[in-house]
Every structure is written in C-alpha cells, then in structure tokens.
mmCIF file of C-alpha atoms and ligand atoms in Angstrom:
data_model
loop_
_atom_site.group_PDB
_atom_site.id
_atom_site.type_symbol
_atom_site.label_atom_id
_atom_site.label_comp_id
_atom_site.label_asym_id
_atom_site.label_seq_id
_atom_site.Cartn_x
_atom_site.Cartn_y
_atom_site.Cartn_z
ATOM 1 C CA MET A 1 12.181 -24.467 19.185
ATOM 2 C CA SER A 2 15.794 -24.001 19.014
ATOM 3 C CA LEU A 3 17.477 -22.849 15.924
ATOM 4 C CA ILE A 4 18.051 -26.017 13.282
ATOM 5 C CA ILE A 5 21.609 -25.759 11.715
ATOM 6 C CA SER A 6 22.142 -28.186 8.902
ATOM 7 C CA PRO A 7 25.283 -27.915 7.493
ATOM 8 C CA SER A 8 25.693 -28.694 3.320
ATOM 9 C CA VAL A 9 27.721 -31.988 2.715
ATOM 10 C CA LEU A 10 28.417 -29.820 -0.999
ATOM 11 C CA SER A 11 31.201 -28.349 0.821
ATOM 12 C CA CYS A 12 32.932 -31.934 2.453
ATOM 13 C CA ASP A 13 35.987 -33.288 1.295
ATOM 14 C CA PHE A 14 34.477 -36.016 -0.937
ATOM 15 C CA ALA A 15 37.646 -38.204 -0.577
ATOM 16 C CA ASN A 16 36.736 -38.308 3.403
ATOM 17 C CA VAL A 17 33.041 -38.438 3.333
ATOM 18 C CA GLN A 18 32.451 -40.897 6.073
ATOM 19 C CA ARG A 19 34.986 -39.082 8.212
ATOM 20 C CA ASP A 20 33.213 -35.368 7.734
ATOM 21 C CA VAL A 21 29.783 -37.270 7.988
ATOM 22 C CA GLU A 22 30.893 -38.442 11.475
ATOM 23 C CA MET A 23 32.070 -34.977 12.388
ATOM 24 C CA ILE A 24 28.549 -33.645 12.171
ATOM 25 C CA ASN A 25 27.013 -36.848 13.860
ATOM 26 C CA ASN A 26 29.359 -35.624 16.517
ATOM 27 C CA SER A 27 28.781 -32.046 16.537
ATOM 28 C CA ASP A 28 25.148 -29.651 17.810
ATOM 29 C CA ALA A 29 24.058 -30.056 13.888
ATOM 30 C CA ASP A 30 20.467 -31.051 13.748
ATOM 31 C CA TRP A 31 20.485 -32.193 10.148
ATOM 32 C CA PHE A 32 22.421 -33.386 6.889
ATOM 33 C CA HIS A 33 21.902 -30.427 3.881
ATOM 34 C CA ILE A 34 22.189 -32.665 1.113
ATOM 35 C CA ASP A 35 22.409 -30.458 -2.422
ATOM 36 C CA ILE A 36 21.175 -32.471 -5.409
ATOM 37 C CA MET A 37 22.126 -30.482 -8.984
ATOM 38 C CA ASP A 38 20.821 -31.796 -12.142
ATOM 39 C CA GLY A 39 22.929 -29.500 -14.279
ATOM 40 C CA VAL A 40 19.657 -28.326 -16.175
ATOM 41 C CA PHE A 41 17.933 -26.529 -13.729
ATOM 42 C CA VAL A 42 21.096 -25.156 -12.127
ATOM 43 C CA PRO A 43 24.288 -24.710 -13.949
ATOM 44 C CA ASN A 44 26.382 -27.454 -11.970
ATOM 45 C CA ILE A 45 25.907 -31.198 -11.504
ATOM 46 C CA SER A 46 26.674 -32.610 -7.816
ATOM 47 C CA PHE A 47 26.197 -36.013 -6.906
ATOM 48 C CA GLY A 48 23.093 -38.743 -7.259
ATOM 49 C CA PHE A 49 21.509 -41.894 -5.510
ATOM 50 C CA PRO A 50 25.002 -43.620 -4.729
ATOM 51 C CA VAL A 51 26.589 -40.710 -2.679
ATOM 52 C CA MET A 52 23.486 -40.083 -0.793
ATOM 53 C CA LYS A 53 23.191 -43.811 -0.042
ATOM 54 C CA ALA A 54 26.446 -43.890 1.390
ATOM 55 C CA ILE A 55 25.917 -40.717 3.398
ATOM 56 C CA LYS A 56 22.315 -42.131 4.817
ATOM 57 C CA ARG A 57 24.409 -45.507 6.037
ATOM 58 C CA HIS A 58 26.779 -43.460 8.425
ATOM 59 C CA ALA A 59 24.387 -40.171 9.214
ATOM 60 C CA LYS A 60 22.540 -40.466 12.652
ATOM 61 C CA LYS A 61 20.601 -37.356 12.004
ATOM 62 C CA PRO A 62 17.779 -36.674 9.277
ATOM 63 C CA LEU A 63 18.675 -35.751 5.799
ATOM 64 C CA ASP A 64 17.362 -32.630 4.657
ATOM 65 C CA VAL A 65 17.206 -32.754 0.719
ATOM 66 C CA HIS A 66 17.592 -29.826 -1.249
ATOM 67 C CA LEU A 67 16.665 -30.838 -5.173
ATOM 68 C CA MET A 68 18.021 -28.253 -7.842
ATOM 69 C CA ILE A 69 16.503 -30.620 -10.622
ATOM 70 C CA ASP A 70 13.868 -30.161 -13.060
ATOM 71 C CA ASN A 71 10.896 -32.407 -13.000
ATOM 72 C CA PRO A 72 11.324 -33.656 -9.466
ATOM 73 C CA ASP A 73 8.049 -35.294 -9.509
ATOM 74 C CA GLN A 74 9.709 -38.571 -11.461
ATOM 75 C CA TYR A 75 12.210 -39.183 -8.515
ATOM 76 C CA ILE A 76 10.035 -38.603 -5.312
ATOM 77 C CA GLU A 77 10.184 -42.470 -4.235
ATOM 78 C CA ASP A 78 13.728 -43.023 -5.232
ATOM 79 C CA PHE A 79 14.743 -40.317 -3.062
ATOM 80 C CA ALA A 80 12.486 -41.670 -0.226
ATOM 81 C CA SER A 81 14.040 -44.834 -0.696
ATOM 82 C CA ALA A 82 17.279 -43.279 -0.468
ATOM 83 C CA GLY A 83 16.752 -42.234 2.769
ATOM 84 C CA ALA A 84 15.573 -38.338 2.585
ATOM 85 C CA ASP A 85 13.566 -37.096 5.742
ATOM 86 C CA ILE A 86 12.855 -33.839 4.209
ATOM 87 C CA LEU A 87 12.428 -32.989 0.790
ATOM 88 C CA THR A 88 12.397 -29.855 -0.671
ATOM 89 C CA VAL A 89 11.477 -28.981 -4.382
ATOM 90 C CA HIS A 90 12.458 -25.337 -6.030
ATOM 91 C CA PHE A 91 9.016 -23.548 -6.541
ATOM 92 C CA GLU A 92 10.824 -22.485 -10.064
ATOM 93 C CA ALA A 93 10.803 -26.482 -10.831
ATOM 94 C CA CYS A 94 7.440 -27.346 -10.570
ATOM 95 C CA THR A 95 4.461 -26.974 -12.862
ATOM 96 C CA HIS A 96 1.873 -28.633 -10.207
ATOM 97 C CA LEU A 97 3.381 -27.740 -7.044
ATOM 98 C CA HIS A 98 0.587 -28.586 -4.965
ATOM 99 C CA ARG A 99 0.259 -32.151 -6.316
ATOM 100 C CA THR A 100 4.201 -32.723 -5.902
ATOM 101 C CA ILE A 101 4.092 -31.224 -2.166
ATOM 102 C CA ASN A 102 1.060 -34.575 -1.626
ATOM 103 C CA ALA A 103 3.318 -36.733 -3.388
ATOM 104 C CA ILE A 104 6.051 -35.851 -1.080
ATOM 105 C CA ARG A 105 4.142 -36.294 2.034
ATOM 106 C CA GLU A 106 2.777 -39.760 0.633
ATOM 107 C CA ALA A 107 6.126 -41.146 0.467
ATOM 108 C CA GLY A 108 6.293 -40.321 4.094
ATOM 109 C CA MET A 109 8.682 -37.557 3.845
ATOM 110 C CA LYS A 110 8.311 -33.767 5.386
ATOM 111 C CA ALA A 111 8.037 -31.617 2.501
ATOM 112 C CA GLY A 112 9.418 -28.542 1.773
ATOM 113 C CA VAL A 113 9.735 -25.615 -0.848
ATOM 114 C CA ALA A 114 12.508 -23.774 -2.127
ATOM 115 C CA ILE A 115 12.497 -19.925 -4.028
ATOM 116 C CA ASN A 116 15.137 -18.743 -5.777
ATOM 117 C CA PRO A 117 16.342 -15.084 -4.968
ATOM 118 C CA HIS A 118 13.872 -13.213 -7.487
ATOM 119 C CA THR A 119 11.024 -14.888 -6.554
ATOM 120 C CA SER A 120 8.513 -13.368 -3.540
ATOM 121 C CA VAL A 121 7.531 -15.268 -0.774
ATOM 122 C CA THR A 122 4.015 -14.299 -2.060
ATOM 123 C CA VAL A 123 3.589 -17.235 -4.363
ATOM 124 C CA LEU A 124 3.214 -19.499 -1.561
ATOM 125 C CA GLU A 125 0.394 -18.450 0.298
ATOM 126 C CA GLU A 126 -2.145 -20.755 -1.346
ATOM 127 C CA VAL A 127 -0.108 -23.913 -0.228
ATOM 128 C CA LEU A 128 1.531 -22.709 2.904
ATOM 129 C CA ASP A 129 -0.498 -24.699 4.989
ATOM 130 C CA SER A 130 0.110 -27.739 3.497
ATOM 131 C CA LEU A 131 4.184 -27.379 3.837
ATOM 132 C CA ASP A 132 6.727 -28.402 6.614
ATOM 133 C CA LEU A 133 9.384 -26.013 5.579
ATOM 134 C CA VAL A 134 10.355 -23.144 2.916
ATOM 135 C CA LEU A 135 13.844 -22.811 2.028
ATOM 136 C CA ILE A 136 14.822 -19.063 1.230
ATOM 137 C CA MET A 137 17.634 -18.919 -1.325
ATOM 138 C CA SER A 138 20.091 -16.534 -0.524
ATOM 139 C CA VAL A 139 22.534 -16.606 -3.244
ATOM 140 C CA ASN A 140 21.406 -18.151 -6.570
ATOM 141 C CA PRO A 141 21.627 -21.745 -6.482
ATOM 142 C CA GLY A 142 24.198 -23.863 -8.272
ATOM 143 C CA PHE A 143 27.570 -23.295 -6.227
ATOM 144 C CA GLY A 144 28.809 -23.161 -2.283
ATOM 145 C CA GLY A 145 31.052 -20.321 -1.442
ATOM 146 C CA GLN A 146 28.579 -17.332 -3.399
ATOM 147 C CA LYS A 147 27.962 -13.907 -1.514
ATOM 148 C CA PHE A 148 24.691 -13.821 0.593
ATOM 149 C CA ILE A 149 22.186 -11.575 -1.266
ATOM 150 C CA GLU A 150 21.041 -8.993 1.112
ATOM 151 C CA SER A 151 17.444 -8.899 0.162
ATOM 152 C CA SER A 152 16.873 -12.222 1.569
ATOM 153 C CA ILE A 153 16.298 -10.829 5.208
ATOM 154 C CA GLY A 154 13.217 -8.748 3.955
ATOM 155 C CA LYS A 155 11.936 -12.024 2.807
ATOM 156 C CA VAL A 156 12.526 -13.847 5.878
ATOM 157 C CA ALA A 157 10.678 -11.059 7.636
ATOM 158 C CA LYS A 158 7.888 -11.067 5.357
ATOM 159 C CA LEU A 159 7.737 -14.878 5.684
ATOM 160 C CA ARG A 160 7.624 -14.909 9.184
ATOM 161 C CA GLU A 161 4.166 -12.472 9.067
ATOM 162 C CA MET A 162 2.700 -14.971 6.384
ATOM 163 C CA LYS A 163 3.427 -17.900 8.701
ATOM 164 C CA THR A 164 1.698 -16.350 11.747
ATOM 165 C CA ASN A 165 -1.610 -16.542 10.372
ATOM 166 C CA LEU A 166 -1.229 -19.790 7.563
ATOM 167 C CA ASN A 167 1.129 -22.167 9.676
ATOM 168 C CA PRO A 168 2.513 -21.356 12.728
ATOM 169 C CA ASP A 169 4.867 -24.551 12.947
ATOM 170 C CA LEU A 170 6.741 -23.715 9.629
ATOM 171 C CA ILE A 171 10.239 -24.160 9.452
ATOM 172 C CA ILE A 172 11.753 -21.064 7.503
ATOM 173 C CA GLU A 173 15.345 -22.466 6.314
ATOM 174 C CA VAL A 174 17.994 -20.117 4.742
ATOM 175 C CA ASP A 175 20.515 -21.505 2.329
ATOM 176 C CA GLY A 176 23.583 -19.598 0.827
ATOM 177 C CA GLY A 177 26.571 -17.264 2.152
ATOM 178 C CA VAL A 178 25.416 -18.052 5.821
ATOM 179 C CA ASN A 179 27.819 -17.097 8.282
ATOM 180 C CA LEU A 180 28.121 -15.908 11.986
ATOM 181 C CA GLU A 181 26.986 -12.335 10.849
ATOM 182 C CA THR A 182 24.371 -12.893 7.917
ATOM 183 C CA GLY A 183 23.130 -15.751 10.130
ATOM 184 C CA ASN A 184 22.544 -13.470 13.336
ATOM 185 C CA ARG A 185 20.580 -11.026 11.204
ATOM 186 C CA LEU A 186 18.642 -13.823 9.776
ATOM 187 C CA VAL A 187 17.440 -15.217 13.100
ATOM 188 C CA GLU A 188 16.367 -11.876 13.983
ATOM 189 C CA ALA A 189 14.187 -11.612 10.979
ATOM 190 C CA GLY A 190 12.649 -14.754 11.673
ATOM 191 C CA ALA A 191 14.712 -17.675 10.524
ATOM 192 C CA SER A 192 14.446 -20.837 12.156
ATOM 193 C CA ALA A 193 17.107 -22.917 10.237
ATOM 194 C CA LEU A 194 20.165 -22.369 9.171
ATOM 195 C CA VAL A 195 22.071 -24.117 6.067
ATOM 196 C CA ALA A 196 25.804 -23.252 5.965
ATOM 197 C CA GLY A 197 28.361 -25.254 3.855
ATOM 198 C CA SER A 198 31.994 -23.498 3.166
ATOM 199 C CA PHE A 199 31.334 -21.467 6.504
ATOM 200 C CA VAL A 200 31.619 -24.581 8.680
ATOM 201 C CA PHE A 201 34.224 -27.016 5.990
ATOM 202 C CA LYS A 202 36.588 -24.239 5.376
ATOM 203 C CA SER A 203 36.700 -23.558 8.859
ATOM 204 C CA GLU A 204 39.652 -24.533 11.284
ATOM 205 C CA GLU A 205 37.556 -26.378 13.846
ATOM 206 C CA PRO A 206 34.088 -27.012 12.027
ATOM 207 C CA ILE A 207 32.607 -28.533 14.982
ATOM 208 C CA ASN A 208 33.395 -25.366 17.214
ATOM 209 C CA THR A 209 31.845 -23.431 13.898
ATOM 210 C CA ILE A 210 28.566 -25.587 14.076
ATOM 211 C CA LYS A 211 28.170 -24.673 18.033
ATOM 212 C CA ALA A 212 28.756 -20.874 17.229
ATOM 213 C CA LEU A 213 26.066 -21.091 14.819
ATOM 214 C CA LYS A 214 23.690 -23.227 16.793
ATOM 215 C CA GLY A 215 24.164 -20.393 19.503
ATOM 216 C CA LEU A 216 22.566 -17.759 17.357
ATOM 217 C CA GLN A 217 19.242 -16.923 18.710
ATOM 218 C CA SER A 218 16.576 -14.503 18.390
HETATM 219 C C1 DX5 B 1 23.668 -23.502 -3.425
HETATM 220 C C2 DX5 B 1 23.554 -24.746 -2.294
HETATM 221 C C3 DX5 B 1 23.818 -24.433 -0.760
HETATM 222 C C4 DX5 B 1 25.239 -24.542 -0.545
HETATM 223 C C5 DX5 B 1 25.430 -23.373 0.345
HETATM 224 O O1 DX5 B 1 23.509 -23.466 -4.486
HETATM 225 O O2 DX5 B 1 21.984 -25.205 -2.314
HETATM 226 O O3 DX5 B 1 23.233 -25.486 -0.062
HETATM 227 O O4 DX5 B 1 26.165 -25.639 -0.391
HETATM 228 O O5 DX5 B 1 27.368 -23.421 0.608
HETATM 229 P P1 DX5 B 1 27.770 -21.938 1.259
HETATM 230 O O6 DX5 B 1 27.001 -22.147 2.528
HETATM 231 O O7 DX5 B 1 29.110 -21.899 1.136
HETATM 232 O O8 DX5 B 1 27.151 -20.619 0.649
HETATM 233 ZN ZN1 ZN B 2 20.901 -26.460 -0.433
#
C-alpha cells in the first residue's frame, strides 16, 4: 500500500477553511487530519463540531480525527454523526480502552489509538489486533509547529515488529514535526501514514509539498 498523507487542518487559514479544504481535495493527500483539543487533556483548545461539520461538507477524502480530549467515550456517536471516518483516541485518556475501541467500531468508524512521546508501544500489545491504526505522537500533543522528538523513530520500528505477528494490516501513523527529512526516516522505520501541519500550510506551494511527502517511499 502506498504511503498515506494526512495534512493537519489545524495549520490551515481558518478565515479560508473552504479554500484550504479544496486545496487538499485537489492534492495527492489521502486524508484530512482533524485535531480536536479540549483544553484539559492538552493545554490548548482547537475547534469542535460546527467547524468539523463544515470541513466535512466540502471534503472529498476521509476525515482522520485525532481526539486530544479526556473521556472520549461520551462523544463517540457525535463524532460519527459529524463525519469522522477514522476516530483516534489517546491511550492516556482511556481507562477502559478495549471498550472504547469496540464502541468506535460499532459506530461504524475505523478505530485508532494515539500514544504520547513518553508511552511505550508495548502497552498496546493486547489490543493491537482490534485496531486499524496506531498514532505515534512525535511531539507532545497540543500545538502545531513543534520540534520532532527523535525517539519516535525507534518506537515506529518497534511497532513495525509487533504488527508483523499481531496485525499485519495495522496502519502506523506519525504526527508532529513531520517534514521531508523526518518523514523519510519515519517511512524507512515502518511508518505507513504521515500527518503534516505547518510543513504543508507554511510552505509556498502546499500542493507541491504534499506531492513531495507522498513521494517518500521505503
Ligand atoms: C499536535 C497535533 C498535530 C499538529 C501537527 O498536537 O496533533 O496534528 O497539527 O503539526 P505539525 O505538523 O506542525 O507538527
Ligand atoms: Zn494530530
């Protein structure tokens, strides 16, 4: 399967959301990465359902929704109704992770689990076979434009080994500080999906930047 590119809408121009959504529609990107922050799980607040639904109205590609919120269970149905195709919750925010994963799938979405930089991939061993995606955070979640944390490369490699036995179809997605240089090393280590926010939206020609990311192959 070819490398999945998921531009993070968090870095778009919110006064021109429709224009930036159309840019992604017309690019080589595969998904829209939607960052939802509650100001509790992370020290920032992004946007909620009205903005997400507006994006969904124009998006012609799947919505890859990354929940940086405490107690995500109570909102699973709402995110399905708002148009999430993939719903990713944080390991650190879920007491009953197995139940949460099942609820996401029962609501008709693909299920993902994100792990913070300090969390080992090994904590996911028991649930790996019921996941579609693991999101390795390569920055501390909360903000775009942060510096890539180097130890993320080793985590990707370790997860690639785990998935061989437990879930060969698992998508390994990485989020934070992704550019062509870090992206290249992540793909070599086993990443199958890359999120990129500021690298795409702060570039002169976002369409070309997305194309260049899409061209990274292992
Ligand atoms: C950070 C978010 C990211 C963010 C990435 O908490 O989860 O998706 O938008 O931004 P960059 O690519 O600029 O690091
Ligand atoms: Zn994200």
